[in-house]
Each structure stands twice: as structure tokens, then as C-alpha cells.
mmCIF file of C-alpha atoms in Angstrom:
data_model
loop_
_atom_site.group_PDB
_atom_site.id
_atom_site.type_symbol
_atom_site.label_atom_id
_atom_site.label_comp_id
_atom_site.label_asym_id
_atom_site.label_seq_id
_atom_site.Cartn_x
_atom_site.Cartn_y
_atom_site.Cartn_z
ATOM 1 C CA MET A 4 129.205 96.954 81.087
ATOM 2 C CA ILE A 5 125.899 96.134 79.848
ATOM 3 C CA ARG A 6 124.830 92.229 80.603
ATOM 4 C CA ILE A 7 122.560 90.557 78.362
ATOM 5 C CA ALA A 8 120.975 87.204 79.423
ATOM 6 C CA MET A 9 119.368 85.958 76.417
ATOM 7 C CA TRP A 10 116.785 83.025 77.254
ATOM 8 C CA SER A 11 115.672 80.363 74.960
ATOM 9 C CA GLY A 12 115.424 76.685 74.665
ATOM 10 C CA PRO A 13 117.356 74.404 72.552
ATOM 11 C CA ARG A 14 117.551 74.468 68.800
ATOM 12 C CA ASN A 15 116.016 78.120 68.754
ATOM 13 C CA LEU A 16 118.887 79.986 66.955
ATOM 14 C CA SER A 17 120.606 80.372 70.232
ATOM 15 C CA THR A 18 124.283 79.563 68.977
ATOM 16 C CA ALA A 19 123.735 81.565 65.740
ATOM 17 C CA MET A 20 122.760 84.845 68.170
ATOM 18 C CA MET A 21 125.657 84.170 70.235
ATOM 19 C CA ARG A 22 127.557 84.336 66.959
ATOM 20 C CA SER A 23 126.146 87.688 65.985
ATOM 21 C CA PHE A 24 126.746 89.186 69.311
ATOM 22 C CA GLY A 25 130.407 87.631 69.465
ATOM 23 C CA ALA A 26 131.116 89.289 66.243
ATOM 24 C CA ARG A 27 130.838 92.720 67.604
ATOM 25 C CA ARG A 28 134.039 94.557 68.872
ATOM 26 C CA ASP A 29 132.713 95.543 72.053
ATOM 27 C CA THR A 30 131.011 92.359 73.190
ATOM 28 C CA THR A 31 132.244 89.157 75.103
ATOM 29 C CA CYS A 32 129.975 85.807 75.274
ATOM 30 C CA ILE A 33 129.643 82.998 77.579
ATOM 31 C CA ASP A 34 128.044 79.770 76.560
ATOM 32 C CA GLU A 35 125.308 78.240 78.629
ATOM 33 C CA PRO A 36 126.975 78.659 81.939
ATOM 34 C CA PHE A 37 124.636 76.864 84.204
ATOM 35 C CA TYR A 38 124.746 73.768 81.782
ATOM 36 C CA ALA A 39 127.340 71.811 84.263
ATOM 37 C CA ALA A 40 125.185 72.825 87.233
ATOM 38 C CA PHE A 41 121.882 71.434 85.484
ATOM 39 C CA LEU A 42 123.573 68.099 84.488
ATOM 40 C CA ASP A 43 124.982 67.657 88.181
ATOM 41 C CA LYS A 44 121.837 68.476 89.927
ATOM 42 C CA THR A 45 119.597 66.367 87.651
ATOM 43 C CA CYS A 46 121.945 63.723 86.472
ATOM 44 C CA THR A 47 120.581 63.916 83.085
ATOM 45 C CA ASP A 48 122.408 62.083 80.424
ATOM 46 C CA HIS A 49 123.318 64.442 77.649
ATOM 47 C CA PRO A 50 125.686 64.035 74.938
ATOM 48 C CA LEU A 51 129.224 64.888 76.063
ATOM 49 C CA ARG A 52 128.046 65.026 79.794
ATOM 50 C CA GLU A 53 131.194 64.017 81.303
ATOM 51 C CA GLU A 54 133.140 66.327 79.030
ATOM 52 C CA THR A 55 130.880 69.237 80.133
ATOM 53 C CA LEU A 56 130.999 68.485 84.016
ATOM 54 C CA ALA A 57 134.761 68.317 83.915
ATOM 55 C CA ALA A 58 135.207 71.431 81.692
ATOM 56 C CA HIS A 59 132.908 73.875 83.362
ATOM 57 C CA GLU A 60 131.871 75.293 86.910
ATOM 58 C CA ARG A 61 129.343 73.114 88.534
ATOM 59 C CA ASP A 62 128.308 75.361 91.627
ATOM 60 C CA PRO A 63 125.693 77.324 90.483
ATOM 61 C CA ASP A 64 126.163 80.263 93.197
ATOM 62 C CA VAL A 65 129.495 80.728 91.537
ATOM 63 C CA VAL A 66 128.049 80.776 88.171
ATOM 64 C CA ALA A 67 125.676 83.325 89.101
ATOM 65 C CA SER A 68 127.793 85.908 91.327
ATOM 66 C CA ASP A 69 129.980 85.896 88.139
ATOM 67 C CA LEU A 70 127.252 86.749 85.602
ATOM 68 C CA ALA A 71 125.886 89.374 87.736
ATOM 69 C CA PHE A 72 129.041 91.000 89.266
ATOM 70 C CA GLY A 73 132.177 89.453 87.204
ATOM 71 C CA THR A 74 134.370 91.654 85.114
ATOM 72 C CA ARG A 75 135.088 91.524 81.813
ATOM 73 C CA ASP A 76 137.367 93.528 79.305
ATOM 74 C CA ALA A 77 134.240 94.550 77.236
ATOM 75 C CA ASP A 78 131.411 96.812 77.268
ATOM 76 C CA VAL A 79 128.820 94.192 76.541
ATOM 77 C CA PHE A 80 128.561 90.725 78.320
ATOM 78 C CA TYR A 81 126.388 88.267 76.371
ATOM 79 C CA GLN A 82 125.172 85.271 78.177
ATOM 80 C CA LYS A 83 123.824 82.605 76.183
ATOM 81 C CA HIS A 84 121.224 80.705 78.709
ATOM 82 C CA MET A 85 119.108 77.337 78.289
ATOM 83 C CA THR A 86 115.505 78.255 80.077
ATOM 84 C CA HIS A 87 115.625 74.408 81.132
ATOM 85 C CA HIS A 88 118.703 74.853 83.134
ATOM 86 C CA MET A 89 117.166 76.611 85.582
ATOM 87 C CA VAL A 90 116.196 73.711 87.980
ATOM 88 C CA PRO A 91 115.664 73.802 91.731
ATOM 89 C CA GLY A 92 118.944 74.660 93.577
ATOM 90 C CA VAL A 93 119.761 77.236 90.364
ATOM 91 C CA PRO A 94 119.478 80.899 91.908
ATOM 92 C CA LYS A 95 117.531 83.588 89.869
ATOM 93 C CA GLU A 96 118.187 86.617 92.075
ATOM 94 C CA TRP A 97 121.003 87.512 90.109
ATOM 95 C CA MET A 98 118.788 88.155 86.849
ATOM 96 C CA GLY A 99 117.858 91.666 88.572
ATOM 97 C CA HIS A 100 121.397 92.745 87.532
ATOM 98 C CA VAL A 101 121.209 91.891 83.798
ATOM 99 C CA VAL A 102 119.102 92.823 80.816
ATOM 100 C CA ASN A 103 116.719 89.666 80.137
ATOM 101 C CA VAL A 104 116.021 88.821 76.693
ATOM 102 C CA PHE A 105 113.626 86.118 75.656
ATOM 103 C CA LEU A 106 114.578 84.452 72.177
ATOM 104 C CA ILE A 107 111.402 82.532 71.141
ATOM 105 C CA ARG A 108 110.396 80.009 68.128
ATOM 106 C CA HIS A 109 107.411 78.152 66.999
ATOM 107 C CA PRO A 110 107.751 74.848 69.024
ATOM 108 C CA ALA A 111 107.084 73.047 65.533
ATOM 109 C CA ARG A 112 110.420 74.353 64.542
ATOM 110 C CA VAL A 113 112.267 73.575 67.785
ATOM 111 C CA LEU A 114 110.756 69.894 67.759
ATOM 112 C CA ALA A 115 111.585 69.212 64.272
ATOM 113 C CA SER A 116 115.326 70.514 64.627
ATOM 114 C CA TYR A 117 115.798 68.676 68.292
ATOM 115 C CA ALA A 118 114.589 65.432 67.139
ATOM 116 C CA LYS A 119 117.461 65.380 64.704
ATOM 117 C CA LYS A 120 120.011 65.233 67.752
ATOM 118 C CA ARG A 121 118.186 63.407 70.291
ATOM 119 C CA THR A 122 115.715 60.260 69.960
ATOM 120 C CA ALA A 123 113.836 61.197 73.170
ATOM 121 C CA VAL A 124 112.402 64.138 73.716
ATOM 122 C CA THR A 125 110.161 65.807 76.688
ATOM 123 C CA LEU A 126 108.252 69.220 77.079
ATOM 124 C CA ASP A 127 110.633 69.805 79.754
ATOM 125 C CA ASP A 128 113.803 69.543 77.251
ATOM 126 C CA ILE A 129 112.408 72.140 74.949
ATOM 127 C CA GLY A 130 112.110 74.939 78.002
ATOM 128 C CA PHE A 131 108.939 76.424 76.605
ATOM 129 C CA THR A 132 107.240 76.179 80.116
ATOM 130 C CA GLN A 133 110.346 77.220 81.955
ATOM 131 C CA GLN A 134 110.601 80.358 79.319
ATOM 132 C CA THR A 135 107.103 81.469 80.483
ATOM 133 C CA GLU A 136 107.749 81.059 84.174
ATOM 134 C CA LEU A 137 111.264 83.129 83.940
ATOM 135 C CA PHE A 138 109.533 85.901 81.826
ATOM 136 C CA ALA A 139 106.855 86.063 84.791
ATOM 137 C CA TYR A 140 109.523 86.359 87.342
ATOM 138 C CA VAL A 141 111.546 89.104 85.424
ATOM 139 C CA THR A 142 108.165 91.122 84.850
ATOM 140 C CA GLU A 143 106.398 90.409 88.188
ATOM 141 C CA ALA A 144 108.828 89.263 90.974
ATOM 142 C CA LEU A 145 111.595 91.603 89.787
ATOM 143 C CA ARG A 146 109.370 94.199 88.240
ATOM 144 C CA GLN A 147 111.510 94.652 85.076
ATOM 145 C CA LYS A 148 110.998 95.058 81.460
ATOM 146 C CA ALA A 149 111.604 91.762 79.422
ATOM 147 C CA VAL A 150 112.668 92.016 75.679
ATOM 148 C CA VAL A 151 111.171 89.444 73.508
ATOM 149 C CA ILE A 152 111.882 88.673 70.001
ATOM 150 C CA ASP A 153 110.922 85.618 67.488
ATOM 151 C CA SER A 154 113.924 83.872 65.728
ATOM 152 C CA ASP A 155 111.646 83.716 62.583
ATOM 153 C CA ASP A 156 111.714 87.464 62.446
ATOM 154 C CA ILE A 157 115.516 87.577 62.806
ATOM 155 C CA LEU A 158 115.903 85.105 59.916
ATOM 156 C CA ARG A 159 113.610 87.119 57.726
ATOM 157 C CA ALA A 160 115.044 90.682 58.428
ATOM 158 C CA PRO A 161 118.347 90.348 60.359
ATOM 159 C CA LYS A 162 119.084 93.765 60.018
ATOM 160 C CA GLU A 163 116.297 95.113 60.993
ATOM 161 C CA ALA A 164 115.333 92.788 63.935
ATOM 162 C CA LEU A 165 118.692 93.258 65.175
ATOM 163 C CA SER A 166 118.693 97.111 64.904
ATOM 164 C CA LEU A 167 115.349 96.767 66.974
ATOM 165 C CA LEU A 168 116.499 94.513 69.610
ATOM 166 C CA CYS A 169 119.894 96.458 70.031
ATOM 167 C CA SER A 170 117.681 99.719 70.650
ATOM 168 C CA GLU A 171 115.481 98.041 73.112
ATOM 169 C CA ILE A 172 118.388 96.635 74.768
ATOM 170 C CA GLY A 173 120.160 99.896 75.043
ATOM 171 C CA ILE A 174 123.359 99.167 72.844
ATOM 172 C CA PRO A 175 124.350 100.748 69.334
ATOM 173 C CA TYR A 176 123.531 98.387 66.426
ATOM 174 C CA ALA A 177 126.557 97.346 64.565
ATOM 175 C CA ASP A 178 126.816 95.576 61.059
ATOM 176 C CA ASP A 179 129.203 93.162 62.371
ATOM 177 C CA MET A 180 126.431 91.287 63.740
ATOM 178 C CA LEU A 181 125.362 89.967 60.629
ATOM 179 C CA SER A 182 128.222 87.814 59.835
ATOM 180 C CA TRP A 183 131.035 85.699 61.595
ATOM 181 C CA LYS A 184 133.750 83.183 60.577
ATOM 182 C CA LYS A 185 133.367 79.705 60.340
ATOM 183 C CA GLY A 186 134.394 77.366 63.075
ATOM 184 C CA PRO A 187 134.539 76.810 66.704
ATOM 185 C CA ARG A 188 134.954 79.902 69.034
ATOM 186 C CA PRO A 189 136.511 79.890 72.413
ATOM 187 C CA GLU A 190 133.502 80.632 74.081
ATOM 188 C CA ASP A 191 131.949 77.263 72.995
ATOM 189 C CA GLY A 192 130.838 74.778 75.466
ATOM 190 C CA ALA A 193 132.197 71.338 76.016
ATOM 191 C CA TRP A 194 129.123 70.002 74.400
ATOM 192 C CA ALA A 195 129.660 72.044 71.173
ATOM 193 C CA PRO A 196 130.904 68.835 68.975
ATOM 194 C CA HIS A 197 127.567 67.553 69.109
ATOM 195 C CA TRP A 198 125.153 70.245 68.626
ATOM 196 C CA TYR A 199 126.960 73.284 66.800
ATOM 197 C CA ASP A 200 127.735 71.336 63.437
ATOM 198 C CA GLY A 201 125.441 73.781 61.695
ATOM 199 C CA VAL A 202 126.855 76.758 63.147
ATOM 200 C CA TRP A 203 130.426 76.120 62.869
ATOM 201 C CA GLN A 204 129.724 75.875 59.176
ATOM 202 C CA SER A 205 127.801 79.091 58.993
ATOM 203 C CA THR A 206 129.037 82.642 58.256
ATOM 204 C CA GLY A 207 125.806 84.442 58.737
ATOM 205 C CA PHE A 208 122.143 83.819 59.467
ATOM 206 C CA GLY A 209 120.290 81.303 57.663
ATOM 207 C CA GLU A 210 117.683 81.561 54.676
ATOM 208 C CA PRO A 211 114.177 82.916 55.838
ATOM 209 C CA PRO A 212 112.041 80.190 57.474
ATOM 210 C CA GLY A 213 109.656 78.137 55.290
ATOM 211 C CA PRO A 214 106.494 76.589 56.180
ATOM 212 C CA LEU A 215 106.053 75.219 59.530
ATOM 213 C CA PRO A 216 107.288 71.590 59.807
ATOM 214 C CA ASP A 217 104.512 68.900 60.094
ATOM 215 C CA VAL A 218 105.059 67.381 63.499
ATOM 216 C CA GLN A 219 102.913 64.348 64.263
ATOM 217 C CA GLY A 220 102.787 61.527 66.933
ATOM 218 C CA THR A 221 104.459 62.209 70.284
ATOM 219 C CA LEU A 222 106.211 65.580 68.570
ATOM 220 C CA GLY A 223 102.784 66.504 67.546
ATOM 221 C CA ASP A 224 101.671 66.112 71.198
ATOM 222 C CA LEU A 225 104.460 67.887 72.523
ATOM 223 C CA CYS A 226 103.871 70.982 70.076
ATOM 224 C CA ALA A 227 100.424 71.349 70.984
ATOM 225 C CA LYS A 228 101.552 71.565 74.764
ATOM 226 C CA ALA A 229 104.462 74.081 73.968
ATOM 227 C CA LEU A 230 102.291 76.136 71.573
ATOM 228 C CA PRO A 231 100.369 78.079 74.367
ATOM 229 C CA HIS A 232 103.614 79.330 75.957
ATOM 230 C CA TYR A 233 105.106 80.354 72.445
ATOM 231 C CA LYS A 234 101.813 82.348 71.813
ATOM 232 C CA LYS A 235 102.195 84.241 75.416
ATOM 233 C CA LEU A 236 105.570 85.544 74.515
ATOM 234 C CA LYS A 237 104.869 85.998 71.173
ATOM 235 C CA ALA A 238 102.077 88.633 71.875
ATOM 236 C CA GLN A 239 104.813 90.565 73.671
ATOM 237 C CA ALA A 240 107.632 90.327 70.932
ATOM 238 C CA ILE A 241 109.258 93.059 69.113
ATOM 239 C CA PRO A 242 107.236 94.246 66.122
ATOM 240 C CA VAL A 243 109.512 93.708 63.089
ATOM 241 C CA ASP A 244 108.600 94.664 59.638
ATOM 242 C CA CYS A 245 109.770 91.818 57.462
ATOM 243 C CA ASP A 246 108.345 93.267 54.264
#
């Protein structure tokens, strides 16, 4: 079984990517498995916090063991991860047993989307610094290959981008990845009613991205701080011909 850990921050096409892989006949998915541990350790006040803590495993060591060694009745085990969930006390060694992929998105797009769901946002909330730290951990500490793909490239050319991604991961591409049924899925986390309304209404990837949003004020300051992290990983991203 191939285990794929897909690392991103929030509002980064991450749930649509989980839908895409979940549409494959050979794949099973898990949704943000460290979310409950993150909430438990940080006491962060997120929407549907109590529902998440009640419904999901809080012990990060139990979660990590399952991600690295747990069995599934599938050839591909797709793991949707949020980089900001990897706080002190959440183990990382298990990452050596999976294929690590980094899903990136320009911070202006992330912030414009995130601000619609939560009024307060910090740099830690959007996961850019944590993403570059985890990339360094995989490539330097673990000395493994890390795959990077830009969500804008996926939206511009879904078939081409996903074909290249599958090739990098070592699994066959399937056209099933381009579409899915509307509505919730069994793998959706307890937080889904707050965050997933757009994905629940979708049947595939959205329109190609337009111009970058004009984020100003506090959001503009955060964008400026996040941008170097995005650019660092962008330089490593799979080149996708979107013409």
C-alpha cells in the first residue's frame, strides 16, 4: 500500500484534492488526522471544536502509528494534513514511512478565502512557515524526496497536473480523479459543516484562478510574511504546462 501525506495550509484546495483522490477506486482517505490532537494541545478555539474533540482521536502517537503502519483495504492510503497541526508533542518520525507531498497556494488567495470563514487570522493559522519547516525535515532530516505541486496549476490544467503528480508519487493516473459526487463523504471530519460547504456543492475542480486578490491592512502584512515561504516551495514545484 502506498501512503500519501498531502501537506498544506487551510483554504488551499486541500479538500478538493481529498475528493479527487477519494474518487479513485483504489484509494481510501483520512481527513486531518491530527486536528483533535492539535486542538487538545493548544486549546485553540476553532469552529466545532468540541465536536471534533469528541469524534476524533486525541493521542497523536496513536494517530501517527496508524498513519505509518495501520492497515487499509486499499492500494493507496491518502492522508490530508494541515501543516499547522504539527505542534510540539505531535511526532514527525512517522513521515519517513509515507510519500510526502506539499500542496502550495499563493498566500493572497489563501488569506482572502480564510478571512471569509474566520475573522481573526495569524501567520501560524495559515501554515506557511510550518510548510517550509516540514519540507526541510523531509528533505534534510529524513533525506527523502518531497513532491511539491501548486494548486493554481491544478485548477488551470487538472488532468495534466494530476497526471504529473501521480507519476511523481508512483501510482497510475485515473480519469476518476477529475470528478466526484456532491455532498459529504464518510471521511469528512467533524468540522466539515463549517468549512466544506463549497466542496459539498462541487462535482469537480473549479474554474482556473483569476487575478490575485488585493489583500490589504493586516491581511496584506500577513501575505508579505508568508510570501517568501511560498516562493521557496514554488521553486521546487512540479512544472505543469498549462497552455
